[in-house]
mmCIF file of C-alpha atoms in Angstrom:
data_model
loop_
_atom_site.group_PDB
_atom_site.id
_atom_site.type_symbol
_atom_site.label_atom_id
_atom_site.label_comp_id
_atom_site.label_asym_id
_atom_site.label_seq_id
_atom_site.Cartn_x
_atom_site.Cartn_y
_atom_site.Cartn_z
ATOM 1 C CA MET A 30 -34.828 22.393 16.066
ATOM 2 C CA PHE A 31 -31.889 22.953 13.686
ATOM 3 C CA TYR A 32 -31.624 26.589 14.797
ATOM 4 C CA ASN A 33 -31.464 25.491 18.424
ATOM 5 C CA ILE A 34 -28.741 22.993 17.589
ATOM 6 C CA LEU A 35 -26.618 25.620 15.830
ATOM 7 C CA LYS A 36 -27.215 28.058 18.656
ATOM 8 C CA SER A 37 -26.152 25.452 21.196
ATOM 9 C CA ILE A 38 -22.991 24.705 19.232
ATOM 10 C CA ALA A 39 -22.211 28.416 18.856
ATOM 11 C CA THR A 40 -22.631 28.904 22.600
ATOM 12 C CA ARG A 41 -20.158 26.104 23.282
ATOM 13 C CA LYS A 42 -17.903 26.676 20.264
ATOM 14 C CA LYS A 43 -14.623 26.319 22.174
ATOM 15 C CA PHE A 44 -15.740 23.061 23.690
ATOM 16 C CA PHE A 45 -17.071 21.868 20.320
ATOM 17 C CA PHE A 46 -13.761 22.763 18.637
ATOM 18 C CA PHE A 47 -11.847 20.848 21.320
ATOM 19 C CA LEU A 48 -13.929 17.711 20.723
ATOM 20 C CA VAL A 49 -13.535 17.998 16.934
ATOM 21 C CA ILE A 50 -9.738 18.188 17.239
ATOM 22 C CA GLN A 51 -9.789 15.114 19.503
ATOM 23 C CA LEU A 52 -11.852 13.157 16.994
ATOM 24 C CA VAL A 53 -9.605 14.135 14.090
ATOM 25 C CA PHE A 54 -6.591 12.859 16.048
ATOM 26 C CA VAL A 55 -8.433 9.588 16.633
ATOM 27 C CA PHE A 56 -9.043 9.193 12.894
ATOM 28 C CA ILE A 57 -5.431 10.045 12.024
ATOM 29 C CA SER A 58 -4.111 7.608 14.631
ATOM 30 C CA ILE A 59 -6.259 4.758 13.357
ATOM 31 C CA ASN A 60 -5.227 5.428 9.754
ATOM 32 C CA GLU A 61 -1.547 5.378 10.673
ATOM 33 C CA CYS A 62 -1.934 2.055 12.502
ATOM 34 C CA ASN A 63 -3.747 0.673 9.483
ATOM 35 C CA ALA A 64 -0.995 1.868 7.122
ATOM 36 C CA VAL A 65 1.708 0.064 9.096
ATOM 37 C CA TYR A 66 -0.368 -3.104 9.445
ATOM 38 C CA SER A 67 -1.359 -3.103 5.786
ATOM 39 C CA TYR A 68 2.231 -2.798 4.623
ATOM 40 C CA TYR A 69 3.475 -5.797 6.560
ATOM 41 C CA ASN A 70 0.370 -7.802 5.792
ATOM 42 C CA ASP A 71 -1.151 -6.965 2.405
ATOM 43 C CA ASN A 72 2.001 -5.933 0.553
ATOM 44 C CA MET A 73 3.961 -8.975 1.650
ATOM 45 C CA LYS A 74 1.025 -11.199 0.682
ATOM 46 C CA ASP A 75 1.094 -9.637 -2.785
ATOM 47 C CA ILE A 76 4.791 -10.481 -3.150
ATOM 48 C CA LYS A 77 4.133 -14.069 -2.089
ATOM 49 C CA LYS A 78 1.417 -14.357 -4.745
ATOM 50 C CA ILE A 79 4.001 -13.584 -7.424
ATOM 51 C CA ILE A 80 6.925 -15.682 -6.225
ATOM 52 C CA ASP A 81 7.843 -18.490 -3.883
ATOM 53 C CA VAL A 82 9.834 -16.380 -1.431
ATOM 54 C CA ASN A 83 11.457 -19.410 0.174
ATOM 55 C CA ASN A 84 13.057 -20.733 -3.009
ATOM 56 C CA THR A 85 13.244 -17.696 -5.300
ATOM 57 C CA MET A 86 16.706 -16.187 -5.600
ATOM 58 C CA SER A 87 17.860 -12.880 -7.096
ATOM 59 C CA PHE A 88 21.118 -11.159 -7.915
ATOM 60 C CA ASP A 89 22.382 -7.830 -6.711
ATOM 61 C CA ILE A 90 25.538 -5.866 -7.370
ATOM 62 C CA LYS A 91 27.501 -5.033 -4.255
ATOM 63 C CA ASN A 92 27.967 -1.307 -3.678
ATOM 64 C CA SER A 93 26.004 -0.609 -6.873
ATOM 65 C CA ALA A 94 24.833 2.719 -5.441
ATOM 66 C CA LYS A 95 28.443 3.925 -5.459
ATOM 67 C CA ARG A 96 28.957 3.086 -9.133
ATOM 68 C CA LYS A 97 28.216 5.940 -11.472
ATOM 69 C CA ASN A 98 29.660 4.682 -14.767
ATOM 70 C CA ILE A 99 28.843 1.604 -16.806
ATOM 71 C CA GLN A 100 32.585 1.166 -17.348
ATOM 72 C CA ASP A 101 32.835 0.001 -13.740
ATOM 73 C CA ILE A 102 31.048 -3.217 -14.723
ATOM 74 C CA ASN A 103 32.318 -5.787 -17.221
ATOM 75 C CA VAL A 104 29.271 -6.298 -19.449
ATOM 76 C CA ASP A 105 30.933 -9.146 -21.351
ATOM 77 C CA HIS A 106 31.204 -11.059 -18.096
ATOM 78 C CA ILE A 107 27.554 -10.300 -17.328
ATOM 79 C CA THR A 108 26.591 -11.693 -20.732
ATOM 80 C CA GLU A 109 28.620 -14.835 -20.067
ATOM 81 C CA PHE A 110 26.986 -15.178 -16.681
ATOM 82 C CA TYR A 111 23.545 -14.826 -18.295
ATOM 83 C CA ASP A 112 24.448 -17.633 -20.710
ATOM 84 C CA PHE A 113 25.538 -19.800 -17.797
ATOM 85 C CA ILE A 114 22.309 -19.261 -15.852
ATOM 86 C CA SER A 115 20.051 -19.590 -18.892
ATOM 87 C CA ASN A 116 21.659 -22.875 -19.927
ATOM 88 C CA ASN A 117 21.866 -24.318 -16.415
ATOM 89 C CA SER A 118 19.729 -27.471 -16.675
ATOM 90 C CA LYS A 119 19.444 -27.705 -12.887
ATOM 91 C CA ILE A 120 17.302 -24.534 -12.863
ATOM 92 C CA SER A 121 13.960 -24.936 -14.629
ATOM 93 C CA GLU A 122 12.221 -21.695 -13.582
ATOM 94 C CA LYS A 123 14.245 -18.567 -14.293
ATOM 95 C CA GLY A 124 14.141 -15.319 -16.212
ATOM 96 C CA GLY A 125 14.544 -11.582 -16.104
ATOM 97 C CA TYR A 126 12.647 -8.409 -16.826
ATOM 98 C CA ILE A 127 13.292 -4.715 -17.284
ATOM 99 C CA TYR A 128 11.222 -1.537 -17.094
ATOM 100 C CA ARG A 129 11.374 1.256 -19.655
ATOM 101 C CA ASN A 130 8.997 4.014 -18.646
ATOM 102 C CA ASN A 131 5.592 2.245 -18.782
ATOM 103 C CA ILE A 132 6.897 -0.778 -20.650
ATOM 104 C CA LEU A 133 7.699 -4.065 -18.914
ATOM 105 C CA GLY A 134 9.996 -6.196 -21.052
ATOM 106 C CA LEU A 135 10.142 -9.937 -20.377
ATOM 107 C CA ASP A 136 12.843 -12.406 -21.286
ATOM 108 C CA LYS A 137 11.296 -15.583 -22.767
ATOM 109 C CA ASN A 138 12.716 -17.729 -19.957
ATOM 110 C CA PHE A 139 10.649 -15.714 -17.498
ATOM 111 C CA LEU A 140 7.450 -17.149 -18.959
ATOM 112 C CA SER A 141 8.179 -20.509 -17.308
ATOM 113 C CA PHE A 142 8.528 -18.659 -14.030
ATOM 114 C CA TYR A 143 5.383 -16.544 -13.864
ATOM 115 C CA SER A 144 2.189 -16.031 -15.872
ATOM 116 C CA PHE A 145 0.196 -12.799 -15.646
ATOM 117 C CA PRO A 146 -3.559 -13.113 -14.964
ATOM 118 C CA ILE A 147 -5.427 -12.301 -18.184
ATOM 119 C CA SER A 148 -8.906 -10.748 -18.430
ATOM 120 C CA LYS A 149 -9.190 -11.012 -22.218
ATOM 121 C CA GLY A 150 -7.140 -12.746 -24.887
ATOM 122 C CA ARG A 151 -4.020 -14.675 -23.936
ATOM 123 C CA ASN A 152 -0.629 -14.374 -22.305
ATOM 124 C CA LEU A 153 2.780 -14.298 -23.954
ATOM 125 C CA THR A 154 4.292 -17.683 -24.813
ATOM 126 C CA LYS A 155 7.792 -18.745 -25.846
ATOM 127 C CA ASP A 156 6.540 -19.165 -29.418
ATOM 128 C CA ASP A 157 5.911 -15.391 -29.508
ATOM 129 C CA TYR A 158 9.687 -14.835 -29.398
ATOM 130 C CA LYS A 159 10.460 -16.707 -32.622
ATOM 131 C CA ASP A 160 9.791 -13.863 -35.059
ATOM 132 C CA LYS A 161 11.290 -10.497 -34.113
ATOM 133 C CA ASN A 162 9.410 -8.828 -36.945
ATOM 134 C CA ASN A 163 5.991 -9.886 -35.683
ATOM 135 C CA LEU A 164 5.953 -9.445 -31.943
ATOM 136 C CA PRO A 165 2.838 -9.369 -29.724
ATOM 137 C CA VAL A 166 2.120 -7.315 -26.588
ATOM 138 C CA VAL A 167 -0.154 -7.667 -23.582
ATOM 139 C CA LEU A 168 -1.643 -4.432 -22.241
ATOM 140 C CA GLY A 169 -2.748 -3.248 -18.817
ATOM 141 C CA SER A 170 -6.455 -3.009 -18.030
ATOM 142 C CA ASN A 171 -6.660 0.756 -18.641
ATOM 143 C CA PHE A 172 -5.935 0.211 -22.358
ATOM 144 C CA GLU A 173 -9.143 -1.817 -22.875
ATOM 145 C CA GLU A 174 -11.174 1.384 -23.334
ATOM 146 C CA ASN A 175 -9.251 2.406 -26.476
ATOM 147 C CA TYR A 176 -7.863 -0.834 -27.916
ATOM 148 C CA ASN A 177 -9.136 -4.254 -28.961
ATOM 149 C CA LEU A 178 -7.553 -7.641 -29.443
ATOM 150 C CA GLY A 179 -5.763 -7.755 -32.778
ATOM 151 C CA ASP A 180 -5.111 -3.995 -32.906
ATOM 152 C CA THR A 181 -1.618 -2.797 -33.790
ATOM 153 C CA ILE A 182 0.265 -0.484 -31.445
ATOM 154 C CA SER A 183 3.518 1.345 -32.248
ATOM 155 C CA ILE A 184 6.344 1.132 -29.693
ATOM 156 C CA GLU A 185 9.764 2.616 -30.411
ATOM 157 C CA ASN A 186 8.909 2.788 -34.144
ATOM 158 C CA LYS A 187 7.959 -0.876 -34.256
ATOM 159 C CA ALA A 188 4.484 -2.371 -34.738
ATOM 160 C CA PHE A 189 3.178 -4.803 -32.131
ATOM 161 C CA THR A 190 -0.061 -6.806 -32.176
ATOM 162 C CA ILE A 191 -2.256 -6.781 -29.063
ATOM 163 C CA ILE A 192 -2.960 -10.359 -27.945
ATOM 164 C CA GLY A 193 -4.328 -9.831 -24.443
ATOM 165 C CA PHE A 194 -5.221 -7.576 -21.528
ATOM 166 C CA ILE A 195 -4.108 -8.052 -17.924
ATOM 167 C CA LYS A 196 -6.653 -8.192 -15.128
ATOM 168 C CA LYS A 197 -7.230 -4.874 -13.356
ATOM 169 C CA ASP A 198 -4.855 -3.974 -10.508
ATOM 170 C CA THR A 199 -2.413 -6.790 -11.223
ATOM 171 C CA LYS A 200 0.823 -6.084 -9.371
ATOM 172 C CA PHE A 201 4.385 -6.989 -10.129
ATOM 173 C CA LEU A 202 7.862 -6.659 -8.600
ATOM 174 C CA GLN A 203 9.882 -3.485 -8.756
ATOM 175 C CA GLU A 204 12.985 -3.625 -10.919
ATOM 176 C CA GLY A 205 15.657 -5.578 -9.045
ATOM 177 C CA ASN A 206 14.364 -4.396 -5.703
ATOM 178 C CA ILE A 207 11.470 -4.960 -3.264
ATOM 179 C CA PHE A 208 12.481 -2.271 -0.767
ATOM 180 C CA THR A 209 9.572 -0.037 -1.740
ATOM 181 C CA ASP A 210 6.243 1.107 -0.369
ATOM 182 C CA SER A 211 4.337 -0.980 -2.917
ATOM 183 C CA LEU A 212 4.594 -3.221 -5.946
ATOM 184 C CA ILE A 213 4.149 -1.909 -9.472
ATOM 185 C CA ASN A 214 0.497 -1.693 -10.565
ATOM 186 C CA LEU A 215 0.369 -2.768 -14.206
ATOM 187 C CA ASN A 216 -2.900 -1.042 -15.179
ATOM 188 C CA ASP A 217 -1.013 1.433 -17.409
ATOM 189 C CA TYR A 218 1.814 -0.859 -18.503
ATOM 190 C CA ILE A 219 2.645 -2.579 -21.775
ATOM 191 C CA ILE A 220 4.178 -6.050 -21.467
ATOM 192 C CA MET A 221 6.344 -7.030 -24.401
ATOM 193 C CA PRO A 222 9.037 -9.567 -25.339
ATOM 194 C CA ILE A 223 12.675 -8.531 -25.073
ATOM 195 C CA TYR A 224 15.919 -10.220 -26.102
ATOM 196 C CA PHE A 225 18.842 -9.963 -23.709
ATOM 197 C CA TYR A 226 21.401 -9.818 -26.484
ATOM 198 C CA ASP A 227 19.630 -6.857 -28.107
ATOM 199 C CA LEU A 228 19.798 -4.763 -24.941
ATOM 200 C CA ASN A 229 22.345 -1.994 -24.549
ATOM 201 C CA ASP A 230 25.005 -2.328 -21.845
ATOM 202 C CA ILE A 231 23.112 -0.312 -19.231
ATOM 203 C CA ASP A 232 19.930 -2.338 -19.768
ATOM 204 C CA LYS A 233 21.859 -5.604 -19.526
ATOM 205 C CA VAL A 234 23.119 -4.590 -16.087
ATOM 206 C CA SER A 235 19.609 -3.602 -14.994
ATOM 207 C CA PHE A 236 18.194 -6.814 -16.461
ATOM 208 C CA MET A 237 20.505 -9.052 -14.436
ATOM 209 C CA LYS A 238 19.596 -7.214 -11.243
ATOM 210 C CA SER A 239 16.018 -8.253 -11.949
ATOM 211 C CA PHE A 240 16.910 -11.809 -12.947
ATOM 212 C CA ILE A 241 15.300 -14.327 -10.608
ATOM 213 C CA PHE A 242 15.205 -18.084 -10.439
ATOM 214 C CA ASN A 243 13.721 -20.841 -8.339
ATOM 215 C CA LYS A 244 16.230 -22.980 -6.507
ATOM 216 C CA PRO A 245 15.181 -26.655 -6.452
ATOM 217 C CA ASN A 246 14.423 -27.777 -2.886
ATOM 218 C CA THR A 247 16.911 -30.626 -3.089
ATOM 219 C CA LEU A 248 19.821 -28.428 -4.164
ATOM 220 C CA THR A 249 21.902 -25.651 -2.624
ATOM 221 C CA ILE A 250 23.455 -22.631 -4.309
ATOM 222 C CA ASP A 251 26.780 -24.457 -4.252
ATOM 223 C CA ASP A 252 25.186 -27.413 -6.050
ATOM 224 C CA LEU A 253 24.131 -25.019 -8.827
ATOM 225 C CA GLU A 254 27.762 -23.796 -9.113
ATOM 226 C CA ILE A 255 26.551 -20.217 -9.259
ATOM 227 C CA ASN A 256 28.964 -18.767 -6.711
ATOM 228 C CA GLU A 257 31.863 -20.474 -8.482
ATOM 229 C CA LYS A 258 30.835 -18.830 -11.741
ATOM 230 C CA ILE A 259 30.506 -15.433 -10.060
ATOM 231 C CA LYS A 260 34.019 -15.829 -8.655
ATOM 232 C CA GLU A 261 35.397 -17.059 -11.977
ATOM 233 C CA LEU A 262 34.027 -13.998 -13.831
ATOM 234 C CA SER A 263 35.051 -11.624 -11.014
ATOM 235 C CA LEU A 264 31.517 -10.308 -10.780
ATOM 236 C CA ASP A 265 30.619 -8.264 -7.773
ATOM 237 C CA TYR A 266 27.346 -10.186 -7.386
ATOM 238 C CA VAL A 267 25.624 -11.494 -4.322
ATOM 239 C CA VAL A 268 22.869 -14.123 -4.520
ATOM 240 C CA ARG A 269 19.949 -13.162 -2.273
ATOM 241 C CA PRO A 270 16.981 -15.388 -1.394
ATOM 242 C CA PHE A 271 13.854 -13.226 -1.489
ATOM 243 C CA ASN A 272 12.850 -14.511 1.916
ATOM 244 C CA ASP A 273 16.132 -13.231 3.385
ATOM 245 C CA ILE A 274 15.581 -9.849 1.722
ATOM 246 C CA MET A 275 12.109 -9.616 3.225
ATOM 247 C CA LYS A 276 13.391 -10.640 6.660
ATOM 248 C CA LEU A 277 16.202 -8.091 6.440
ATOM 249 C CA PHE A 278 13.745 -5.373 5.510
ATOM 250 C CA TYR A 279 11.266 -6.421 8.206
ATOM 251 C CA ASN A 280 13.948 -6.558 10.915
ATOM 252 C CA SER A 281 15.236 -3.104 9.957
ATOM 253 C CA THR A 282 11.791 -1.522 10.244
ATOM 254 C CA LYS A 283 9.874 -3.573 12.815
ATOM 255 C CA GLY A 284 11.265 -1.411 15.654
ATOM 256 C CA PRO A 285 9.867 1.874 14.267
ATOM 257 C CA ALA A 286 6.694 0.046 13.271
ATOM 258 C CA LYS A 287 6.105 -1.230 16.814
ATOM 259 C CA ILE A 288 6.784 2.225 18.244
ATOM 260 C CA LYS A 289 4.312 3.784 15.799
ATOM 261 C CA ILE A 290 1.622 1.233 16.655
ATOM 262 C CA ILE A 291 2.173 1.641 20.414
ATOM 263 C CA ASN A 292 2.104 5.437 20.103
ATOM 264 C CA SER A 293 -1.056 5.276 18.011
ATOM 265 C CA ILE A 294 -2.785 2.994 20.522
ATOM 266 C CA LEU A 295 -1.795 5.278 23.409
ATOM 267 C CA LEU A 296 -2.992 8.328 21.499
ATOM 268 C CA LEU A 297 -6.227 6.531 20.694
ATOM 269 C CA PHE A 298 -6.762 5.577 24.348
ATOM 270 C CA ILE A 299 -5.968 9.073 25.636
ATOM 271 C CA THR A 300 -8.156 10.706 23.011
ATOM 272 C CA MET A 301 -11.065 8.349 23.632
ATOM 273 C CA SER A 302 -10.774 8.877 27.382
ATOM 274 C CA GLY A 303 -10.727 12.630 26.904
ATOM 275 C CA LEU A 304 -13.614 12.440 24.471
ATOM 276 C CA VAL A 305 -15.787 10.415 26.837
ATOM 277 C CA SER A 306 -14.886 12.629 29.800
ATOM 278 C CA SER A 307 -15.614 15.758 27.797
ATOM 279 C CA ALA A 308 -18.994 14.418 26.735
ATOM 280 C CA ILE A 309 -19.902 13.574 30.338
ATOM 281 C CA VAL A 310 -18.814 16.963 31.687
ATOM 282 C CA SER A 311 -20.631 18.729 28.863
ATOM 283 C CA LEU A 312 -23.950 17.054 29.618
ATOM 284 C CA LEU A 313 -23.659 17.553 33.364
ATOM 285 C CA LYS A 314 -22.923 21.241 32.881
ATOM 286 C CA ARG A 315 -26.070 21.545 30.764
ATOM 287 C CA LYS A 316 -28.428 20.361 33.518
ATOM 288 C CA ARG A 317 -29.631 23.916 34.059
ATOM 289 C CA GLU A 318 -30.207 24.371 30.316
ATOM 290 C CA PHE A 319 -32.234 21.165 30.162
ATOM 291 C CA GLY A 320 -34.239 22.162 33.239
ATOM 292 C CA ILE A 321 -35.188 25.514 31.693
ATOM 293 C CA LEU A 322 -36.208 23.825 28.414
ATOM 294 C CA ILE A 323 -38.435 21.372 30.285
ATOM 295 C CA ALA A 324 -39.964 24.213 32.328
ATOM 296 C CA LEU A 325 -40.751 26.049 29.072
ATOM 297 C CA GLY A 326 -42.617 23.010 27.769
ATOM 298 C CA ALA A 327 -39.964 21.133 25.803
ATOM 299 C CA SER A 328 -40.381 17.374 25.895
ATOM 300 C CA LYS A 329 -37.613 15.109 27.087
ATOM 301 C CA LYS A 330 -37.797 13.393 23.702
ATOM 302 C CA SER A 331 -37.038 16.644 21.852
ATOM 303 C CA ILE A 332 -34.108 17.387 24.181
ATOM 304 C CA LEU A 333 -32.766 13.886 23.623
ATOM 305 C CA LEU A 334 -33.100 14.310 19.850
ATOM 306 C CA GLN A 335 -31.279 17.647 19.988
ATOM 307 C CA VAL A 336 -28.340 16.143 21.882
ATOM 308 C CA ILE A 337 -28.140 13.226 19.433
ATOM 309 C CA LEU A 338 -28.161 15.591 16.438
ATOM 310 C CA GLU A 339 -25.496 17.789 18.052
ATOM 311 C CA ASN A 340 -23.235 14.763 18.498
ATOM 312 C CA THR A 341 -24.004 13.611 14.966
ATOM 313 C CA LEU A 342 -22.883 16.985 13.585
ATOM 314 C CA LEU A 343 -19.780 16.746 15.757
ATOM 315 C CA VAL A 344 -18.791 13.356 14.323
ATOM 316 C CA ILE A 345 -19.677 14.309 10.718
ATOM 317 C CA PHE A 346 -17.699 17.550 10.894
ATOM 318 C CA SER A 347 -14.685 15.682 12.312
ATOM 319 C CA PHE A 348 -15.069 13.076 9.580
ATOM 320 C CA ILE A 349 -14.999 15.758 6.865
ATOM 321 C CA LEU A 350 -11.945 17.453 8.415
ATOM 322 C CA SER A 351 -10.126 14.117 8.516
ATOM 323 C CA ILE A 352 -10.827 13.515 4.819
ATOM 324 C CA LEU A 353 -9.569 17.017 3.978
ATOM 325 C CA GLN A 354 -6.471 16.429 6.093
ATOM 326 C CA PHE A 355 -5.535 13.347 4.083
ATOM 327 C CA ALA A 356 -6.551 14.955 0.792
ATOM 328 C CA PHE A 357 -4.279 17.985 1.155
ATOM 329 C CA TYR A 358 -1.550 16.585 3.394
ATOM 330 C CA GLY A 359 -0.190 13.248 2.193
ATOM 331 C CA ARG A 360 2.224 11.801 4.723
ATOM 332 C CA TYR A 361 4.911 9.151 4.704
ATOM 333 C CA LEU A 362 6.325 7.027 7.514
ATOM 334 C CA TYR A 363 9.852 5.652 7.833
ATOM 335 C CA ASN A 364 11.598 7.731 5.192
ATOM 336 C CA GLY A 365 8.968 7.105 2.563
ATOM 337 C CA ILE A 366 8.752 3.322 2.957
ATOM 338 C CA VAL A 367 5.207 3.119 4.304
ATOM 339 C CA THR A 368 2.650 5.482 2.847
ATOM 340 C CA VAL A 369 -0.180 6.791 5.005
ATOM 341 C CA ASN A 370 -3.231 7.274 2.810
ATOM 342 C CA LEU A 371 -6.885 7.710 3.618
ATOM 343 C CA ASN A 372 -8.646 4.392 4.213
ATOM 344 C CA ILE A 373 -12.279 5.400 3.824
ATOM 345 C CA THR A 374 -13.576 2.010 5.018
ATOM 346 C CA ASN A 375 -11.644 2.105 8.290
ATOM 347 C CA LEU A 376 -12.545 5.740 8.764
ATOM 348 C CA PHE A 377 -16.247 5.037 8.266
ATOM 349 C CA ILE A 378 -16.145 2.104 10.706
ATOM 350 C CA THR A 379 -14.381 4.332 13.238
ATOM 351 C CA VAL A 380 -17.025 7.031 12.763
ATOM 352 C CA CYS A 381 -19.809 4.519 13.398
ATOM 353 C CA ILE A 382 -18.107 3.155 16.533
ATOM 354 C CA LEU A 383 -17.449 6.620 17.937
ATOM 355 C CA PHE A 384 -20.985 7.684 17.122
ATOM 356 C CA ILE A 385 -22.404 4.682 19.004
ATOM 357 C CA ILE A 386 -20.145 5.368 21.996
ATOM 358 C CA ILE A 387 -21.052 9.051 22.182
ATOM 359 C CA ILE A 388 -24.783 8.411 21.721
ATOM 360 C CA SER A 389 -24.723 5.640 24.338
ATOM 361 C CA ILE A 390 -23.040 7.919 26.858
ATOM 362 C CA SER A 391 -25.506 10.701 26.089
ATOM 363 C CA LEU A 392 -28.494 8.391 26.494
ATOM 364 C CA ILE A 393 -27.268 6.985 29.800
ATOM 365 C CA LEU A 394 -26.549 10.440 31.240
ATOM 366 C CA LEU A 395 -29.779 12.004 29.960
ATOM 367 C CA ILE A 396 -31.848 9.186 31.426
ATOM 368 C CA GLN A 397 -30.240 9.869 34.806
ATOM 369 C CA ILE A 398 -30.633 13.637 34.412
ATOM 370 C CA PHE A 399 -34.327 13.347 33.487
ATOM 371 C CA LYS A 400 -35.017 11.629 36.804
ATOM 372 C CA PHE A 401 -34.714 15.066 38.422
ATOM 373 C CA SER A 402 -37.497 17.637 38.324
ATOM 374 C CA SER A 403 -37.077 20.812 36.275
ATOM 375 C CA LYS A 404 -36.680 22.769 39.525
ATOM 376 C CA GLU A 405 -33.821 20.517 40.658
ATOM 377 C CA LEU A 406 -32.187 20.729 37.232
ATOM 378 C CA ILE A 407 -32.357 24.529 37.142
ATOM 379 C CA GLY A 408 -30.501 24.521 40.439
ATOM 380 C CA GLY A 409 -27.464 23.258 38.552
ATOM 381 C CA ILE A 410 -24.684 21.115 39.967
#
């Protein structure tokens, strides 16, 4: 049986190759649609789990991309602005953070804003900031294999005590920016206390770009006197609500996203139509082959099984090629904003659906073909 299947495929290798290419394009198209949908759905949901996008505000420096030297920014004014925000009694939830390689440093005010989910031990508290000589750290989930609660870890020639581990795959905001293909996964990160006044000038600038606060619902930015302070200190800051940032990003990319989805759906429809048509034509052209097999004593059941196995090999081979395509050729959409990776679940579901469609078509056609006698079948079409 297996020899006959391979022989049949070898005889129709060009046709088999054509169907495989069609199936691979179907898989690629579905993965691309999923990548676009996932970005605007899952990633935005992750951001909303971390912050209240409607009331959370952040700071940005206008034309910061054009500034190459720290001298272009008055750090003393930034420090004064930090004092103003930190001591503003109208804002209860506020704080900043900064990344240094795989270290996430948190200002103590940030702890009233957000609490990381802990799998073991405890989170940082404001009391942990009282003694600079005995500071604790919370580690990402990947550290649990080699460290335990209470262990000491050395960071920048200082000893820190491990007090907790973050739940696996916890995500957090990028530094001062959400215009990225994903949030930061903290599995390999160390979370530690930092003190704004101990930061160097460059880190202070970066810190304030990541400073966020919740605006009370009953107040406006003008009520908080923030813009007045920015003007007074001649800071080139702009206050951005996170919701506005997300809308701006969405509006700038929804056009290309819609085009990609429409193109993918059209490609999927064309490919599926071609695939179904090819399967029909293939079976009809094999009427003579089936007639000869029946005349030689082959049962209709064995012929049906052979066709099913041929189609199974077709789908499996296309499935493997699709996996290899994504393994060796990572692709990005929209200038690197949305990453297209292999979604094995979607791919498997697609394989099952296509397999059912192809088998159903084969069964329907073979049932009709088997109504003819072997003599009529050998006569061809």
